Coordinates of C-alpha atoms and ligand atoms in Angstrom, one line a residue:
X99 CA -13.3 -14.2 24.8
X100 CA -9.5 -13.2 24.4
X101 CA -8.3 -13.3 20.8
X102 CA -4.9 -15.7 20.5
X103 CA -2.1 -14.0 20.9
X104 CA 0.3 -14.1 17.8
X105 CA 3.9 -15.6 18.9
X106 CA 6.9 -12.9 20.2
X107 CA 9.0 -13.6 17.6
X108 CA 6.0 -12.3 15.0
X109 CA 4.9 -9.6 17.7
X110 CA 7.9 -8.2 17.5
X111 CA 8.5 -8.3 13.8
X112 CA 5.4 -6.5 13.7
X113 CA 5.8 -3.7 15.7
X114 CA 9.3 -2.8 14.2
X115 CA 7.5 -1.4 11.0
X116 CA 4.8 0.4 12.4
X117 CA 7.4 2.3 14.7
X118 CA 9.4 2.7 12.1
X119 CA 7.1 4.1 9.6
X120 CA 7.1 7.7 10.8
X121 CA 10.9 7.8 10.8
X122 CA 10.8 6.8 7.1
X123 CA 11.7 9.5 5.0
X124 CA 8.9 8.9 2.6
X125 CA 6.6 8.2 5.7
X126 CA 3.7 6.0 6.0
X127 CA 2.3 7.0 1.7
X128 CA 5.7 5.1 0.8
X129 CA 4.9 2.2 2.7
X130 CA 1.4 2.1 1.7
X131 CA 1.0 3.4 -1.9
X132 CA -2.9 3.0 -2.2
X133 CA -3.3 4.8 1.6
X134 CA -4.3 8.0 -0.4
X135 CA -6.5 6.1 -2.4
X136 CA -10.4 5.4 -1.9
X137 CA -11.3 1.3 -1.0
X138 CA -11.3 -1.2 -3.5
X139 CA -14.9 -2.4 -3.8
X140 CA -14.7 -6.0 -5.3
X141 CA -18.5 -7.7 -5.6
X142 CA -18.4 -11.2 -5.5
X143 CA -19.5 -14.0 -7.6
X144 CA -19.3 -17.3 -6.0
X145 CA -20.3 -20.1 -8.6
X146 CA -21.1 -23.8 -8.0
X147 CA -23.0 -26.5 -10.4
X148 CA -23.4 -23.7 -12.8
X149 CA -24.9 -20.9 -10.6
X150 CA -24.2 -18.4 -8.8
X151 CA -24.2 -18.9 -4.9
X152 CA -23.8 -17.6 -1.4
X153 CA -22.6 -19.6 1.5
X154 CA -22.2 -19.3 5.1
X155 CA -18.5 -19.8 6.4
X156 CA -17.9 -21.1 3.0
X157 CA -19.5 -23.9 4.0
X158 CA -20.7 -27.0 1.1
X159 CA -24.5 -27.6 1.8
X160 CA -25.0 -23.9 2.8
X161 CA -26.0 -22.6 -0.8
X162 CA -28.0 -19.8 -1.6
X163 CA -28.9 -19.4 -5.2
X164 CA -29.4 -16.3 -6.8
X165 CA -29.6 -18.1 -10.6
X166 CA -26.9 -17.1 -13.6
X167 CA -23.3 -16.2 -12.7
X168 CA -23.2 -14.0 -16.1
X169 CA -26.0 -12.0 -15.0
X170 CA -24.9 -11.5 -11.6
X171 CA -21.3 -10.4 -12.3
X172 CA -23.1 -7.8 -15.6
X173 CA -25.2 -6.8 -12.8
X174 CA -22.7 -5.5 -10.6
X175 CA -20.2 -4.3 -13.8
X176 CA -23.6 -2.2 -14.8
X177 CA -23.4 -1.1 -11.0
X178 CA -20.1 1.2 -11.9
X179 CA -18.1 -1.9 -10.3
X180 CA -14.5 -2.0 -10.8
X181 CA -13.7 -5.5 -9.9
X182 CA -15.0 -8.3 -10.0
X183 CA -13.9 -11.4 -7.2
X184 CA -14.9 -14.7 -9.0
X185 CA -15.4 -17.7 -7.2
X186 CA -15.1 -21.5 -8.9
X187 CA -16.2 -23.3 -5.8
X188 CA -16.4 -26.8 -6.9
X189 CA -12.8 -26.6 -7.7
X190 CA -12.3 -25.0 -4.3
X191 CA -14.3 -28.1 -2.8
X192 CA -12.7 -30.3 -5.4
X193 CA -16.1 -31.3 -6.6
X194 CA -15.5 -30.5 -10.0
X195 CA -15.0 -27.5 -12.2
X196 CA -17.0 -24.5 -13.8
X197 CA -14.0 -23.5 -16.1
X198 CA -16.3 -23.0 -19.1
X199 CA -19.2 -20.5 -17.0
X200 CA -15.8 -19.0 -15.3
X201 CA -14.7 -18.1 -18.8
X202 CA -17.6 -16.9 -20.2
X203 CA -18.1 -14.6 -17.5
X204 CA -14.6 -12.9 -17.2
X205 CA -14.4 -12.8 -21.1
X206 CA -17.6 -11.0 -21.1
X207 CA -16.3 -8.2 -18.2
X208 CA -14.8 -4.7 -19.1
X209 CA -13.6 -4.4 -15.7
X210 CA -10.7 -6.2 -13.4
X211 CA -11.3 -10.0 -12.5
X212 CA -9.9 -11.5 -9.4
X213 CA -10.1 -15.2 -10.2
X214 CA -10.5 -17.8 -7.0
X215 CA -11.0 -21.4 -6.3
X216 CA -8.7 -24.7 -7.1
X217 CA -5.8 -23.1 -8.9
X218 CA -2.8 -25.2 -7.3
X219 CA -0.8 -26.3 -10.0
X220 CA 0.9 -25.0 -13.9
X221 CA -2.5 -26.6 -15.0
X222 CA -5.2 -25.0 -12.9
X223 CA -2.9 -21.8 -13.2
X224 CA -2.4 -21.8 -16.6
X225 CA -6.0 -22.1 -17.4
X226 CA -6.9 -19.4 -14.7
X227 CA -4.4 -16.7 -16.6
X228 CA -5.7 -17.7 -20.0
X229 CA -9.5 -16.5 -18.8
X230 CA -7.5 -13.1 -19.3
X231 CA -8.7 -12.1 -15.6
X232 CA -6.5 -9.5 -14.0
X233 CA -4.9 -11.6 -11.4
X234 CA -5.9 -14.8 -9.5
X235 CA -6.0 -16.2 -5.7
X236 CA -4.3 -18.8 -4.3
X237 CA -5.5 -20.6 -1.0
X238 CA -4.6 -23.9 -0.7
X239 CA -1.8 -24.5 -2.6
X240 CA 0.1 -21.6 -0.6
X241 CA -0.6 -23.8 2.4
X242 CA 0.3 -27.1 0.5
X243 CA 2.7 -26.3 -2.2
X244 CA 5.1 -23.7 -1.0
X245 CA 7.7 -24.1 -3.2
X246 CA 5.7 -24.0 -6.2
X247 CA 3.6 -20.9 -5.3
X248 CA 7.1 -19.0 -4.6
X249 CA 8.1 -20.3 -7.6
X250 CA 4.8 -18.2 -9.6
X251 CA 5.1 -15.4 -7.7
X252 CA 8.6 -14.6 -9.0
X253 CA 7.3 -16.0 -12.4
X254 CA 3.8 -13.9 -12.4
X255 CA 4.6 -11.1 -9.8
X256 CA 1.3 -8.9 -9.0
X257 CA -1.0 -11.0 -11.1
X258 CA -0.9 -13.9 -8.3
X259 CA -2.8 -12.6 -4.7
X260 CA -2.8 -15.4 -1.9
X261 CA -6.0 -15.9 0.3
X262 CA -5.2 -16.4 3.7
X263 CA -8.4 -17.9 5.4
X264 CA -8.3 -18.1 8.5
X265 CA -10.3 -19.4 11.6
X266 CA -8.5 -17.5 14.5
X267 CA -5.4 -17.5 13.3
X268 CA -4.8 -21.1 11.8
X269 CA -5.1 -20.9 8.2
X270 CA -8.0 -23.2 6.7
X271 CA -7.3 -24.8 3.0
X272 CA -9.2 -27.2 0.5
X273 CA -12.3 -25.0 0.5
X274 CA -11.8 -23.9 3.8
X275 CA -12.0 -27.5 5.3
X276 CA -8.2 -28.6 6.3
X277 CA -5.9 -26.5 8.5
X278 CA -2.7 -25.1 7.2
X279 CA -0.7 -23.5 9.8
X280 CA -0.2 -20.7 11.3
X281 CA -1.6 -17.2 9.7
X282 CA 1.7 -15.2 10.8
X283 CA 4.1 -17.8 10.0
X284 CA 3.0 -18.2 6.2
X285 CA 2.5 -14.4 5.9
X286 CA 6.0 -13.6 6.9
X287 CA 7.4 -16.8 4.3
X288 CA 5.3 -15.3 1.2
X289 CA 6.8 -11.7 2.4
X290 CA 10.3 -12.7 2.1
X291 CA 9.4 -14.2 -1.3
X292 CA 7.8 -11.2 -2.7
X293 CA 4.3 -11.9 -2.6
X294 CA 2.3 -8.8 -3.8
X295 CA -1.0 -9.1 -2.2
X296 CA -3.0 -10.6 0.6
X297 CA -6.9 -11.9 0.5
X298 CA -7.6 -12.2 4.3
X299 CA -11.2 -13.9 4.9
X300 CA -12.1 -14.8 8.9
X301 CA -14.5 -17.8 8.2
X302 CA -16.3 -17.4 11.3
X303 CA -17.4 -14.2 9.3
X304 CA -18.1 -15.1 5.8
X305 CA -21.7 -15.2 4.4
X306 CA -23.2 -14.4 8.0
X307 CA -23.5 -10.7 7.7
X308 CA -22.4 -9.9 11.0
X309 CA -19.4 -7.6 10.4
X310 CA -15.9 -8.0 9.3
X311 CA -13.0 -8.9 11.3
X312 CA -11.6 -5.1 11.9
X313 CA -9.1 -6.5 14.6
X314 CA -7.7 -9.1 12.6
X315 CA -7.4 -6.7 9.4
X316 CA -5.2 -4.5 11.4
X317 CA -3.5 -7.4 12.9
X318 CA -2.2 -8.8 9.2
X319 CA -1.6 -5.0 8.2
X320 CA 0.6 -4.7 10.9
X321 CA 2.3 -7.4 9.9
X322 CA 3.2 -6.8 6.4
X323 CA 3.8 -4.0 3.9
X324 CA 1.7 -5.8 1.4
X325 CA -2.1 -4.3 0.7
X326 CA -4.7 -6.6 2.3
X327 CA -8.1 -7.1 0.6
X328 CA -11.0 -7.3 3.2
X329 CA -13.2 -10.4 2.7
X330 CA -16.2 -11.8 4.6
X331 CA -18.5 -10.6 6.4
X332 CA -19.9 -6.9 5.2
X333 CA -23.3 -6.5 6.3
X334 CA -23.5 -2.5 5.5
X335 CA -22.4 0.8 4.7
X336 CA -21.1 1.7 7.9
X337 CA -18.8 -2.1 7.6
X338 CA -17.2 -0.6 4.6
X339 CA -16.5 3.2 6.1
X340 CA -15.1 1.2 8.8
X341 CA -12.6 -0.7 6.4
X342 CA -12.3 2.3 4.1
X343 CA -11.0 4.0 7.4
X344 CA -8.3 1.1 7.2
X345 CA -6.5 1.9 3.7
X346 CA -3.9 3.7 5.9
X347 CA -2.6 1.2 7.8
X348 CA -2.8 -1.4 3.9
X349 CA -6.3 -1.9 3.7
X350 CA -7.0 -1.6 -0.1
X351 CA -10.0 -3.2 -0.8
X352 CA -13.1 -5.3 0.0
X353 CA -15.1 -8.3 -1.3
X354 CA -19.1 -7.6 -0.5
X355 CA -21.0 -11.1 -1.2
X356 CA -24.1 -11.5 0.9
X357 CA -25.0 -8.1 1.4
X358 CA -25.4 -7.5 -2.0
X359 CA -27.2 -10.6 -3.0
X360 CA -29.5 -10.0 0.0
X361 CA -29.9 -6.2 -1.1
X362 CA -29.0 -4.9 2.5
X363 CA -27.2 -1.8 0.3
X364 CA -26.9 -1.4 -3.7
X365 CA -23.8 -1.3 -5.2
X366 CA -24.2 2.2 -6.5
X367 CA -24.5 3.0 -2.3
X368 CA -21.8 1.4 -1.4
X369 CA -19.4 2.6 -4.4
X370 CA -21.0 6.3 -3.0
X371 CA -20.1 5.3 0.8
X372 CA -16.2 4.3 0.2
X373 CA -15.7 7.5 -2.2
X374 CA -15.1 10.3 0.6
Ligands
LIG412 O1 -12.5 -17.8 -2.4 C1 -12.4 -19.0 -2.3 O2 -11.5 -19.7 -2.9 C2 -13.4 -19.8 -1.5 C3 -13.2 -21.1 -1.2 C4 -14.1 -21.8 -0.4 C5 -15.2 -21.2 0.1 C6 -15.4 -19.9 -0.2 C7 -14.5 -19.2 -1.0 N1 -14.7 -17.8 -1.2 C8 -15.8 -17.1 -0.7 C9 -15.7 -15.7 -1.0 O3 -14.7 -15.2 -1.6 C10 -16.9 -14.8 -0.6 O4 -17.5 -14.5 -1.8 C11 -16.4 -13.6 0.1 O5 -15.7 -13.9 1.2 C12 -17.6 -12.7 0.4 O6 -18.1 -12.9 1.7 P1 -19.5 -12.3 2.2 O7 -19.5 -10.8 1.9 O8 -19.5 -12.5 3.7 O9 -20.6 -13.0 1.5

């Protein structure tokens, strides 16, 4: 099956940077400040009703439980990890909250916290930043509330990301469940307003273990000089040589859920795998 075909107008804004990269005076390490760097490895705990979970294409009814978030995310700190990607899903699903766990966990890491799920207003924000995680994701409310979300990224600069989650290339929102546009269209709006990173997730991959999406990696890193973290999908060491052989073109990291929980590599392998 042919994959849709972004529109000319984004086609075209697209190829203009790539071409233009070589021509750059600083060249492509300019455009890309991480491409020297090795891939972000960012282990994932996704928590609902208290525990930590999987899912499969972030789907509600789909859980896998694999018991206390705490442990999980001390687990993979023990590891050598040096992120974390934390997930409150009930707020995602807007089936409640697990602010207190999600705070006990990040205040208990030594390493970088990438906070997700339900932050859409000053409120959910506010309490998100005071965790004291590194930065947090926004989904939904980049889909919903564009006026605000411009207005935090000039407020909070690197310390907001934006997860674009996509089906295709139509954005999903409200835990995955409600469409939101086009995936080029709101890229190129949160470019122009500075936004300093991009979360891409293809749903149709998440929590299956079948690969990620190379094709649409390259695809969104084509289409902006922002980096672009890698989520969904990772079922093994040669998936993330595969998207560690991306950080040139703005692939700077990757979020490994399933693969870990299911103990298809350790973390320890992995972190070994994406360091040459
Ligand atoms: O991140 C969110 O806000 C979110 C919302 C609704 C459903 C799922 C959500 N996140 C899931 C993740 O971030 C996964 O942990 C991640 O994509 C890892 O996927 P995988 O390696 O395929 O398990």
């Amino acid at each position: 099956m042919g994959h849709p075909v972004p529109p000319r107008e984004v086609r075209r804004r697209r190829r203009a940077p790539a071409d233009q990269l070589d021509r750059h005076p600083l060249g492509r390490e300019d455009r890309h400040p991480m491409s020297t760097h090795r891939l972000e490895l960012l282990p994932a705990v996704d928590v609902r009703d208290g525990q930590a979970v999987r899912l499969v294409h972030g789907e509600s009814g789909t859980e896998t439980s694999y018991g206390d978030p705490l442990e999980a995310a001390l687990t993979w700190q023990r590891a050598g990890a040096e992120w974390l990607h934390l997930v409150d899903l009930d707020a995602a699903f807007g089936t409640g909250d697990n602010r207190e766990r999600i705070a006990e966990v990040v205040r208990a890491m030594d390493i970088k916290v990438e906070l997700s799920g339900g932050i859409r207003d000053d409120e959910t924000l506010a309490a998100a930043l005071a965790t004291g995680c590194t930065r947090v994701n926004l989904g939904t409310a980049a889909l919903e509330s564009p006026e605000w979300v411009a207005k935090v990224i000039a407020e909070h600069g690197d310390k907001i990301a934006v997860g674009l989650d996509v089906r295709g290339t139509t954005l999903r929102g409200r835990g995955w469940t409600r469409d939101g546009g086009d995936l080029y269209e709101t890229l190129a709006r949160l470019d122009s307003e500075g936004c300093a990173r991009y979360v891409v997730t293809d749903i149709a991959k998440d929590g299956t273990l079948q690969g990620p999406n190379l094709e649409l990696l390259r695809n969104v890193c084509a289409a902006t000089d922002r980096p672009v973290v890698a989520s969904g999908g990772v079922s093994s060491l040669d998936d993330l040589r595969a998207l560690a052989g991306l950080v040139p073109e703005g692939v700077e990291g990757a979020i490994v859920g399933k693969a870990l929980y299911a103990k298809a590599f350790t973390l320890e392998e992995a972190l070994e795998a994406v360091s040459r």
